Short mmCIF file of C-alpha atoms in Angstrom, two decimals:
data_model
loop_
_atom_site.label_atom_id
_atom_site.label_comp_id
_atom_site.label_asym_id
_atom_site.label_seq_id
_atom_site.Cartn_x
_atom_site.Cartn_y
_atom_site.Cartn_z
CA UNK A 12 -17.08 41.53 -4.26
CA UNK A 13 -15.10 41.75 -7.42
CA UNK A 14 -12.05 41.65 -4.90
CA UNK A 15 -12.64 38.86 -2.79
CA UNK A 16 -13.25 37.62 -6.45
CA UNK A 17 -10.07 38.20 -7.66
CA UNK A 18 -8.05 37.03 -3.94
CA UNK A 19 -10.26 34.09 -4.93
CA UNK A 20 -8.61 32.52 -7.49
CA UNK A 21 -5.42 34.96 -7.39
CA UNK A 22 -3.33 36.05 -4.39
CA UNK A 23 -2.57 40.10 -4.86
CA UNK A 24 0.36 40.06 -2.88
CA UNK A 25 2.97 37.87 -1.06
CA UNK A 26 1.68 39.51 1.85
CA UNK A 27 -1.74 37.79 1.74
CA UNK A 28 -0.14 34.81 0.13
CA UNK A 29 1.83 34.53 3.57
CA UNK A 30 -0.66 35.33 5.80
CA UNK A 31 -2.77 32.80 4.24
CA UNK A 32 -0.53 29.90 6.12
CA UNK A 33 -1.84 28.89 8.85
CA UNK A 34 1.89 27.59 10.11
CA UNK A 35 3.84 31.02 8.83
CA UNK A 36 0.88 33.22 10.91
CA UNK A 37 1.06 30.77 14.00
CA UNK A 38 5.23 31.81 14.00
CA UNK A 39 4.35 35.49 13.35
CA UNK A 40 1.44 35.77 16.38
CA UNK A 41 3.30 33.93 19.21
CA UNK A 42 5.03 37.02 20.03
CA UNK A 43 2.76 39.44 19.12
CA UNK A 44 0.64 41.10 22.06
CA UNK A 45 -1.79 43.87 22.37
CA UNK A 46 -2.57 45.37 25.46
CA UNK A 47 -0.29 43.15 27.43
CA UNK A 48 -2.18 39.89 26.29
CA UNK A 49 -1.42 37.33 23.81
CA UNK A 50 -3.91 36.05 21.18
CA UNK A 51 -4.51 32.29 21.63
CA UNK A 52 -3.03 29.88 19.24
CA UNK A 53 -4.33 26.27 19.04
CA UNK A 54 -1.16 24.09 20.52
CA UNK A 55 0.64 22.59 16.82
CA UNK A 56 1.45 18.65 18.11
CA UNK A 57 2.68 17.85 14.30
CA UNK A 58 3.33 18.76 10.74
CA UNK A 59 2.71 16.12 8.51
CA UNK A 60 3.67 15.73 4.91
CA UNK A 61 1.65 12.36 4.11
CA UNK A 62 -1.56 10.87 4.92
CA UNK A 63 0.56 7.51 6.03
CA UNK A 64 2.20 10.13 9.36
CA UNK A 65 -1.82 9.98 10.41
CA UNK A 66 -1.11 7.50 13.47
CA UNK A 67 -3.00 6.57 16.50
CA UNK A 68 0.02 7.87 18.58
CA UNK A 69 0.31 11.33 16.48
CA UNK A 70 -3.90 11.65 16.84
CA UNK A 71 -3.59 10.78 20.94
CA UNK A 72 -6.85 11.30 22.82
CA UNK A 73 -8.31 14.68 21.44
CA UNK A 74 -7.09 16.56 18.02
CA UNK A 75 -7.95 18.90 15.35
CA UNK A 76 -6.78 17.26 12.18
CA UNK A 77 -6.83 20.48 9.20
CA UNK A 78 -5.74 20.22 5.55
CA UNK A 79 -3.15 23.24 5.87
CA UNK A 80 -4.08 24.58 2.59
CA UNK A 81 -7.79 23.92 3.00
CA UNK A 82 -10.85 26.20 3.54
CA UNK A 83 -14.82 26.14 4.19
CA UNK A 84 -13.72 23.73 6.42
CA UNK A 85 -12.79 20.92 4.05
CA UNK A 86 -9.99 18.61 5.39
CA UNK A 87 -10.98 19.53 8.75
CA UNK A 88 -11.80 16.65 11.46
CA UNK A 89 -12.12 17.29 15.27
CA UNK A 90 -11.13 13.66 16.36
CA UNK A 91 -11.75 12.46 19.73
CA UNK A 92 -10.41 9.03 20.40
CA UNK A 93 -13.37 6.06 21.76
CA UNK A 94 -10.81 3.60 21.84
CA UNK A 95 -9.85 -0.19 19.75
CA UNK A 96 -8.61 2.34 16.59
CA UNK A 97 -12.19 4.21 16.47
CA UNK A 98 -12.31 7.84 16.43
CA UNK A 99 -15.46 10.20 16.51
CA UNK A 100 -15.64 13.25 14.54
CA UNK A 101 -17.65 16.13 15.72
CA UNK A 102 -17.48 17.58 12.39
CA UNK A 103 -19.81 14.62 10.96
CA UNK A 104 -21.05 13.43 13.98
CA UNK A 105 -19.89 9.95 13.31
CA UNK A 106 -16.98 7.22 13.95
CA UNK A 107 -14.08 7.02 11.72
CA UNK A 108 -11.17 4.06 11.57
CA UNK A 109 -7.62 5.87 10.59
CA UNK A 110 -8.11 4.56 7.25
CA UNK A 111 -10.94 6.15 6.82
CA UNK A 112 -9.27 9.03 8.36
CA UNK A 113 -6.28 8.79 5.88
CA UNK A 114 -8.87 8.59 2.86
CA UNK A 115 -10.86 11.28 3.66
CA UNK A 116 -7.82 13.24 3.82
CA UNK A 117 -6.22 12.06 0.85
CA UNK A 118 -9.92 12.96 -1.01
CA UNK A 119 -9.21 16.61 0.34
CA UNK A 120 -6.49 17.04 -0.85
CA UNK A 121 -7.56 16.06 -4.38
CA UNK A 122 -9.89 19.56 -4.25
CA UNK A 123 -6.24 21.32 -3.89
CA UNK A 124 -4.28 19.84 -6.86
CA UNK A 125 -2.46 22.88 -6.62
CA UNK A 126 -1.76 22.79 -2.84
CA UNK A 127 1.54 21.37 -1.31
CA UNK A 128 0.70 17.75 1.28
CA UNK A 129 0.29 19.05 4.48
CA UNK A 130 -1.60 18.84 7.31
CA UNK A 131 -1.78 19.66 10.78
CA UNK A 132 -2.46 18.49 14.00
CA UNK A 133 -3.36 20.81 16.86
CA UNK A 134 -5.27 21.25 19.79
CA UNK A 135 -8.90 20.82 19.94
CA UNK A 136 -10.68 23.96 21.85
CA UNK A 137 -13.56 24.20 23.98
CA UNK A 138 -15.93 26.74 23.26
CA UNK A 139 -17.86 29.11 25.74
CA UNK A 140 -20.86 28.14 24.12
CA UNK A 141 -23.01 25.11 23.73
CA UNK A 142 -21.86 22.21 22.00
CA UNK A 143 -18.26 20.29 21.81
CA UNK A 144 -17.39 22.36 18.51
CA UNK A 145 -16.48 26.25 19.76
CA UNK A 146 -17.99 28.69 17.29
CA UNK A 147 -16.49 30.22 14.57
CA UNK A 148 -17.04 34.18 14.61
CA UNK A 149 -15.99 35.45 10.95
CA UNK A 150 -14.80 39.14 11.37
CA UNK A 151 -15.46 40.97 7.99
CA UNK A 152 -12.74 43.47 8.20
CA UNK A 153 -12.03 46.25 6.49
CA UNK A 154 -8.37 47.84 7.75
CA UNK A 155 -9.99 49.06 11.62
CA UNK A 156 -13.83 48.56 10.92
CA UNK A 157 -15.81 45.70 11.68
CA UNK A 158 -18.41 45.23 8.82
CA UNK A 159 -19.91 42.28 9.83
CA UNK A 160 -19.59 38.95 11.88
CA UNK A 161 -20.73 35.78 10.31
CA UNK A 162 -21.42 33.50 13.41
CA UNK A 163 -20.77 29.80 12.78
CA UNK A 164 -21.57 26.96 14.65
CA UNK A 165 -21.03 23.25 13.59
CA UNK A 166 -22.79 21.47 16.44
CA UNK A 167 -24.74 20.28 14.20
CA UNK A 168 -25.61 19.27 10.66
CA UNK A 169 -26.22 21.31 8.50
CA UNK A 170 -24.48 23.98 10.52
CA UNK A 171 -26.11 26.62 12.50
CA UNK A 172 -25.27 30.29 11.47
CA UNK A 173 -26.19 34.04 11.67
CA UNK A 174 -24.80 37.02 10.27
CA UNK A 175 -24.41 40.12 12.47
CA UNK A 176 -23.61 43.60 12.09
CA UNK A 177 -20.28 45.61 12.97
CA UNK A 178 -21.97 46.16 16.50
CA UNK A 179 -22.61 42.32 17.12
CA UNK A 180 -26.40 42.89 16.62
CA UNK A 181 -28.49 40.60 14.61
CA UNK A 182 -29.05 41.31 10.78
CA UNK A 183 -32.19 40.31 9.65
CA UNK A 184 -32.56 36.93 7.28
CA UNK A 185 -34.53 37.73 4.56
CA UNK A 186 -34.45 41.05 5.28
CA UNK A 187 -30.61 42.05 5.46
CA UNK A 188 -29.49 38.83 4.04
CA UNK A 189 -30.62 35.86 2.53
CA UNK A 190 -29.00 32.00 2.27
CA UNK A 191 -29.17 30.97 -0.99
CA UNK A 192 -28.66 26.98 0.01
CA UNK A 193 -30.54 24.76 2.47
CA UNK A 194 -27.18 24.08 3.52
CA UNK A 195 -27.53 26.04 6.82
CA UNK A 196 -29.72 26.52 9.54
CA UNK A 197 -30.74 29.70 10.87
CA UNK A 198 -29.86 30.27 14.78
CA UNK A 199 -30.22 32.69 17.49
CA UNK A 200 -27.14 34.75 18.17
CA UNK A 201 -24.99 34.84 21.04
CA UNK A 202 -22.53 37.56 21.94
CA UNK A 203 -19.50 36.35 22.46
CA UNK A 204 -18.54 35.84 26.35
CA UNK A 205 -14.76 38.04 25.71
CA UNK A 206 -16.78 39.95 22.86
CA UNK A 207 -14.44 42.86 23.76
CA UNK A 208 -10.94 41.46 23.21
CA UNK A 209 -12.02 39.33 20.19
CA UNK A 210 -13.55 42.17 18.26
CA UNK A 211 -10.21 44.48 19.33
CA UNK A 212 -7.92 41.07 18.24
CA UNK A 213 -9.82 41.26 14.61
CA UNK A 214 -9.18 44.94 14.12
CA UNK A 215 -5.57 44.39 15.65
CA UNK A 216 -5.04 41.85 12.81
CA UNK A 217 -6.69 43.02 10.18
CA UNK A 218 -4.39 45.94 10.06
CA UNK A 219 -1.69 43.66 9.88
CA UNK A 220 -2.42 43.01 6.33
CA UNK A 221 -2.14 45.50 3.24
CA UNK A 222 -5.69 44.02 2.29
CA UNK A 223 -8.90 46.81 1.66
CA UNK A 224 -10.49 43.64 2.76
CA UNK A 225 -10.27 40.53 5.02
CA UNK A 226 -11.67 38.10 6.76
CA UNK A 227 -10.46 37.43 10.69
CA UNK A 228 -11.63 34.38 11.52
CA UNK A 229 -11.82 33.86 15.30
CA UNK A 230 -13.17 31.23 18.24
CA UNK A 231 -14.25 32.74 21.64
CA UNK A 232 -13.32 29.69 24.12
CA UNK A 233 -13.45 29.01 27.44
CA UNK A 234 -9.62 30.77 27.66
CA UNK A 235 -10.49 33.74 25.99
CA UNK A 236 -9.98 34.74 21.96
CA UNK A 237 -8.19 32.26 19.70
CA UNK A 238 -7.21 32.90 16.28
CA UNK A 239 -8.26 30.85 13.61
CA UNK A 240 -7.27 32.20 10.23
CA UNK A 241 -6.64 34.74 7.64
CA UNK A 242 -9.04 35.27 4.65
CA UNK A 243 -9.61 37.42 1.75
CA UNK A 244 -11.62 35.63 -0.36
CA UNK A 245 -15.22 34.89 0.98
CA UNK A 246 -16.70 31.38 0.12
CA UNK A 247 -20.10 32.14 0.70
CA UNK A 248 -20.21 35.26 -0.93
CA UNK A 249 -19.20 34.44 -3.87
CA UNK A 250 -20.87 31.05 -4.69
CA UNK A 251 -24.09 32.77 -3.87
CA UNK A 252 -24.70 30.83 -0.92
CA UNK A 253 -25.10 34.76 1.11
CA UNK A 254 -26.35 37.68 -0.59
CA UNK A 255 -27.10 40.98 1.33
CA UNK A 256 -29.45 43.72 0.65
CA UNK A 257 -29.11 47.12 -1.37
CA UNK A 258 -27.94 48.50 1.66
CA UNK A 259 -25.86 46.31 3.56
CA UNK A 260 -23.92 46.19 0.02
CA UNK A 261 -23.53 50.01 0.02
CA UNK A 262 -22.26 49.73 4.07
CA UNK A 263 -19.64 47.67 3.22
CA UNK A 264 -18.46 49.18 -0.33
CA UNK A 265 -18.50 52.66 1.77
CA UNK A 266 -16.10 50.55 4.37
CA UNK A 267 -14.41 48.88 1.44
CA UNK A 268 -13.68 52.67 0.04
CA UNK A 269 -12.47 54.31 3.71
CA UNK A 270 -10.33 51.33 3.73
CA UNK A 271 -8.42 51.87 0.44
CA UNK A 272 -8.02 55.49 1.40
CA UNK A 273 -6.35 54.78 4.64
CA UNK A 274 -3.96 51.99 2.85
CA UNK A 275 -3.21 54.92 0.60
CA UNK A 276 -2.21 57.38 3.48
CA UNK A 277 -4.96 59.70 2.98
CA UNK A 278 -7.35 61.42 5.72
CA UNK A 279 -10.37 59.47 6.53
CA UNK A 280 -12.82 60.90 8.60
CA UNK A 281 -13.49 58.24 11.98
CA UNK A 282 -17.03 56.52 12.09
CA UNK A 283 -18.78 56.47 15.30
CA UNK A 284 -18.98 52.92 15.71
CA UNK A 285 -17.69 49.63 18.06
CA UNK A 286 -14.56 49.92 15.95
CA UNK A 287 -13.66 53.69 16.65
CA UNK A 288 -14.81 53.33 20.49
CA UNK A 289 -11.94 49.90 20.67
CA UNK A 290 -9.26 52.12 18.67
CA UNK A 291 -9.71 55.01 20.47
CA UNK A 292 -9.48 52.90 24.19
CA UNK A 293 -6.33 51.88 25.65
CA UNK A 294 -5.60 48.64 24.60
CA UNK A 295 -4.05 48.10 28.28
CA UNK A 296 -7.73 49.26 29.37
CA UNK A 297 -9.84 46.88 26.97
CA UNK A 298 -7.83 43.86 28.01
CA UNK A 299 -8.40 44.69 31.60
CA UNK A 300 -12.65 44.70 31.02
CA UNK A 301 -14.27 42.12 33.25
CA UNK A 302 -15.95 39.42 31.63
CA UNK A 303 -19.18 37.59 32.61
CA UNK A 304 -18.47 34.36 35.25
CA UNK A 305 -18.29 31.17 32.40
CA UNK A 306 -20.30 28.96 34.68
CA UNK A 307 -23.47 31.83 34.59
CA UNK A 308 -22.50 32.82 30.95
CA UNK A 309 -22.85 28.87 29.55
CA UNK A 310 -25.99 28.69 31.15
CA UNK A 311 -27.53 31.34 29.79
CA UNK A 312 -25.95 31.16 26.98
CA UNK A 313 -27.72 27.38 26.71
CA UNK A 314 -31.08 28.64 27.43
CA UNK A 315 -30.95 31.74 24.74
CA UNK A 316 -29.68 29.10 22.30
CA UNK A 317 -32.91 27.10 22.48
CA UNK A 318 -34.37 30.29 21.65
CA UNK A 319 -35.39 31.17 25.10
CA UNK A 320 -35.00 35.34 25.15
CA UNK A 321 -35.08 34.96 28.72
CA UNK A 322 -31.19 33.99 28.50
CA UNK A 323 -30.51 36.82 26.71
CA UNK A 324 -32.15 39.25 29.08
CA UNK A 325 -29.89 37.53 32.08
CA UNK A 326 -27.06 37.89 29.70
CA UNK A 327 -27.40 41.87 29.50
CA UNK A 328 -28.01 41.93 33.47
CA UNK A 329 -24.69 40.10 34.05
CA UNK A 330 -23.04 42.05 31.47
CA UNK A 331 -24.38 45.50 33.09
CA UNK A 332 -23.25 44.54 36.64
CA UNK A 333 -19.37 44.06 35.45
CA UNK A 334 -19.65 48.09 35.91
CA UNK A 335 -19.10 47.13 39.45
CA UNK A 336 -15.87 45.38 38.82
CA UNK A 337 -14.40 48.12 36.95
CA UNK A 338 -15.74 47.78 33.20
CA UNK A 339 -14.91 50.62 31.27
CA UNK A 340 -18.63 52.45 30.63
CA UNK A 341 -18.86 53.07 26.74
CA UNK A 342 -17.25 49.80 26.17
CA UNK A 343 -19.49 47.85 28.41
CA UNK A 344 -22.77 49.61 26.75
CA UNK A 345 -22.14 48.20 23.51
CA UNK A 346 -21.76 44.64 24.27
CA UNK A 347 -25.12 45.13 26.78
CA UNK A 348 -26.75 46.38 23.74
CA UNK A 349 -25.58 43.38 21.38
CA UNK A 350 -27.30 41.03 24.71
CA UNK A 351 -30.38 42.93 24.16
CA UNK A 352 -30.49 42.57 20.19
CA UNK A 353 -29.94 38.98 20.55
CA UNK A 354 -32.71 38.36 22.94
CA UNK A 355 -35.15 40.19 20.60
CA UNK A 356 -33.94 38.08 17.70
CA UNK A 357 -34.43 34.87 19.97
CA UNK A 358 -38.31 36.63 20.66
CA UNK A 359 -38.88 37.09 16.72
CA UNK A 360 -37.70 33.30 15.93
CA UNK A 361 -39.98 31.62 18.84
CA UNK A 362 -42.91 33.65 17.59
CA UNK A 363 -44.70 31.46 15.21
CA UNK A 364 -45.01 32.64 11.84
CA UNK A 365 -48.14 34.47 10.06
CA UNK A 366 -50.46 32.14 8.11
CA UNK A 367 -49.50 32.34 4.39
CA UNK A 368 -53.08 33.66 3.60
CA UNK A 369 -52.39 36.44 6.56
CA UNK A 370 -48.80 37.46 4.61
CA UNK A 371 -50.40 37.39 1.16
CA UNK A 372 -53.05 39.78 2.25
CA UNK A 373 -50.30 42.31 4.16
CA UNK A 374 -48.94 42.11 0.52
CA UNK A 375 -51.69 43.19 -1.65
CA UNK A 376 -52.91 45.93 1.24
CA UNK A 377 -49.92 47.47 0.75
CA UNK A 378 -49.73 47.53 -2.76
CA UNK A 379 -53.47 48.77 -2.78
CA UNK A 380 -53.34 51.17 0.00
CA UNK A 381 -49.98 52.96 -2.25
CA UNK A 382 -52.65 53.18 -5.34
CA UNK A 383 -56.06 54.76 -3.51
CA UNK A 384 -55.96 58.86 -3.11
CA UNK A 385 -54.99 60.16 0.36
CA UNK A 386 -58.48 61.67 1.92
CA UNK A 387 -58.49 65.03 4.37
CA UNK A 388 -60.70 65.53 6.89
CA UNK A 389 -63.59 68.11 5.72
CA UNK A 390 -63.25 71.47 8.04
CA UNK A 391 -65.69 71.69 10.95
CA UNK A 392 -68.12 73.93 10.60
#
């Protein structure tokens, strides 16, 4: 924390300070492959320096509209056009005229006074799974270990979201974690349909950077991964609006620690862990890995959504039977494992909750039942 802290108002290095724009990363990632494959990049249509450049003919039919300099999503629009000049947002869920388009963007820029006028218009992705708005999966990085994925989706308002481990299994609200703002809505999660190359594309870039720390954020479409951006200071974090448990702090400050190490050239003994088993597998062989058919995955995907566990049981049978196709073992088990997690989180949420009088008294047995003296049995005679 007191890093992402400090990246928050401060840049450490020109490194970060570089990586940290979005059109300088798009330049550096075209080329870049791993395992033969190419990271998606959301097709740039324009650079504009002025809110006035915001035309019908620059928008066209279907756009992403970003503040360049933005984050937590401010100065973002996903603009679809209905025709006579109106535009919808799936952001806001509602219609916007281009001057309210210009305003809005001219109002998001005033939150940057610091931040050069730019903005960018790209392509506008579809998501493998339900809604118009692909989701955002936040890789909490630190150098080759996954420490968590913050699962994001803005179908809907206030967003959906749900953090998961460095496996891609649930963590626990309230138990692991806790929102501090009613800001979000809590949501079943969904393993992502390429959950393979995305989580080996977030290590890939993560140790790109000369950060202890970062955040990869990523969108799992209906093409495969697409990168989103570079982060190393966490919103949520540290406005309080996530807070984690004793010991998902220690996890990560443990990760935080390995990670300095390596960035210092010193020996650090591998985890066993998702991360280790996608460093230690030929990239060439990870980016070969079958994925589930998109038609069968969406539809599942849809069901578990509504909190159905049933679509996350048919999600772990469909992941299981890409064995047949040539899916590397070890690899495969993990992501079947993440299906399985997420069905019994979908089970725990459609269960309806205890009676407040049934919790209270859970409460004060336990306290009691810690204070009375443990009795033996008496010896037979």
């Amino acid at each position: 924390m007191d890093f992402t802290v400090g990246e928050y108002y401060r840049r450490g290095t020109q490194l970060r300070r570089d990586l940290s724009d979005k059109t300088y990363v798009h330049q550096l990632l075209r080329e870049k492959t791993l395992g033969g494959t190419r990271i998606g990049l959301p097709r740039q249509y324009a650079v504009l320096t002025s809110t006035e450049h915001i035309t019908p003919e620059i928008l066209g039919e279907r756009v992403a509209l970003k503040f360049a300099h933005g984050w937590s999503a401010k100065g973002v629009m996903l603009l679809e056009h209905l025709g006579g000049g109106r535009y919808f947002d799936y952001m806001v869920l509602r219609e916007r005229t281009i001057a309210d388009i210009r305003q809005t963007q001219r109002n998001a820029l005033a939150q940057f006074p610091n931040k050069n006028a730019v903005w960018i218009v790209e392509e506008f992705l579809r998501g493998a799974q339900p809604g118009a708005i692909p989701y955002d999966y936040k890789f909490y990085m630190f150098q080759g270990q996954i420490g968590a994925v913050a699962q994001i989706d803005r179908n809907s308002s206030p967003l959906r979201a749900v953090m998961l481990d460095g496996e891609l299994k649930p963590l626990r609200l309230g138990q692991d974690y806790w929102t501090g703002r009613n800001d979000t809505q809590q949501t079943v999660p969904l393993v992502p349909r390429s959950a393979v190359m995305l989580s080996r594309w977030a290590v890939e870039l993560a140790k790109m950077t000369d950060a202890p720390f970062s955040r990869i954020d990523l969108y799992d479409t209906v093409d495969g991964p697409y990168f989103g951006e570079f982060t190393f200071s966490t919103g949520a974090e540290i406005k309080g609006r996530v807070t984690y448990s004793d010991r998902i702090h220690e996890h990560l400050d443990s990760l935080f620690a390995d990670a300095q190490k390596e960035l210092k050239g010193e020996t650090v003994q591998p985890r066993e862990s998702w991360s280790t088993v996608l460093q230690k597998t030929p990239p060439e062989v990870l980016a070969a890995q079958p994925v589930i058919d998109l038609q069968e995955y969406q539809r599942c995907a849809y069901y578990l959504h509504n909190q159905g566990s049933l679509g996350g049981f048919r999600l772990a049978q469909a992941q299981e039977r890409l064995l047949d196709s040539g899916a590397d073992e070890t690899v495969n088990q993990y992501v079947v494992d993440a299906h399985h997690a997420a069905r019994h989180q979908a089970r725990r949420l459609a269960s309806p909750p205890d009676p407040q009088w049934r919790r209270q008294a859970k409460r004060i047995y336990k306290k009691v039942s810690k204070l009375m003296p443990v009795s033996l049995p008496l010896p037979r005679r």
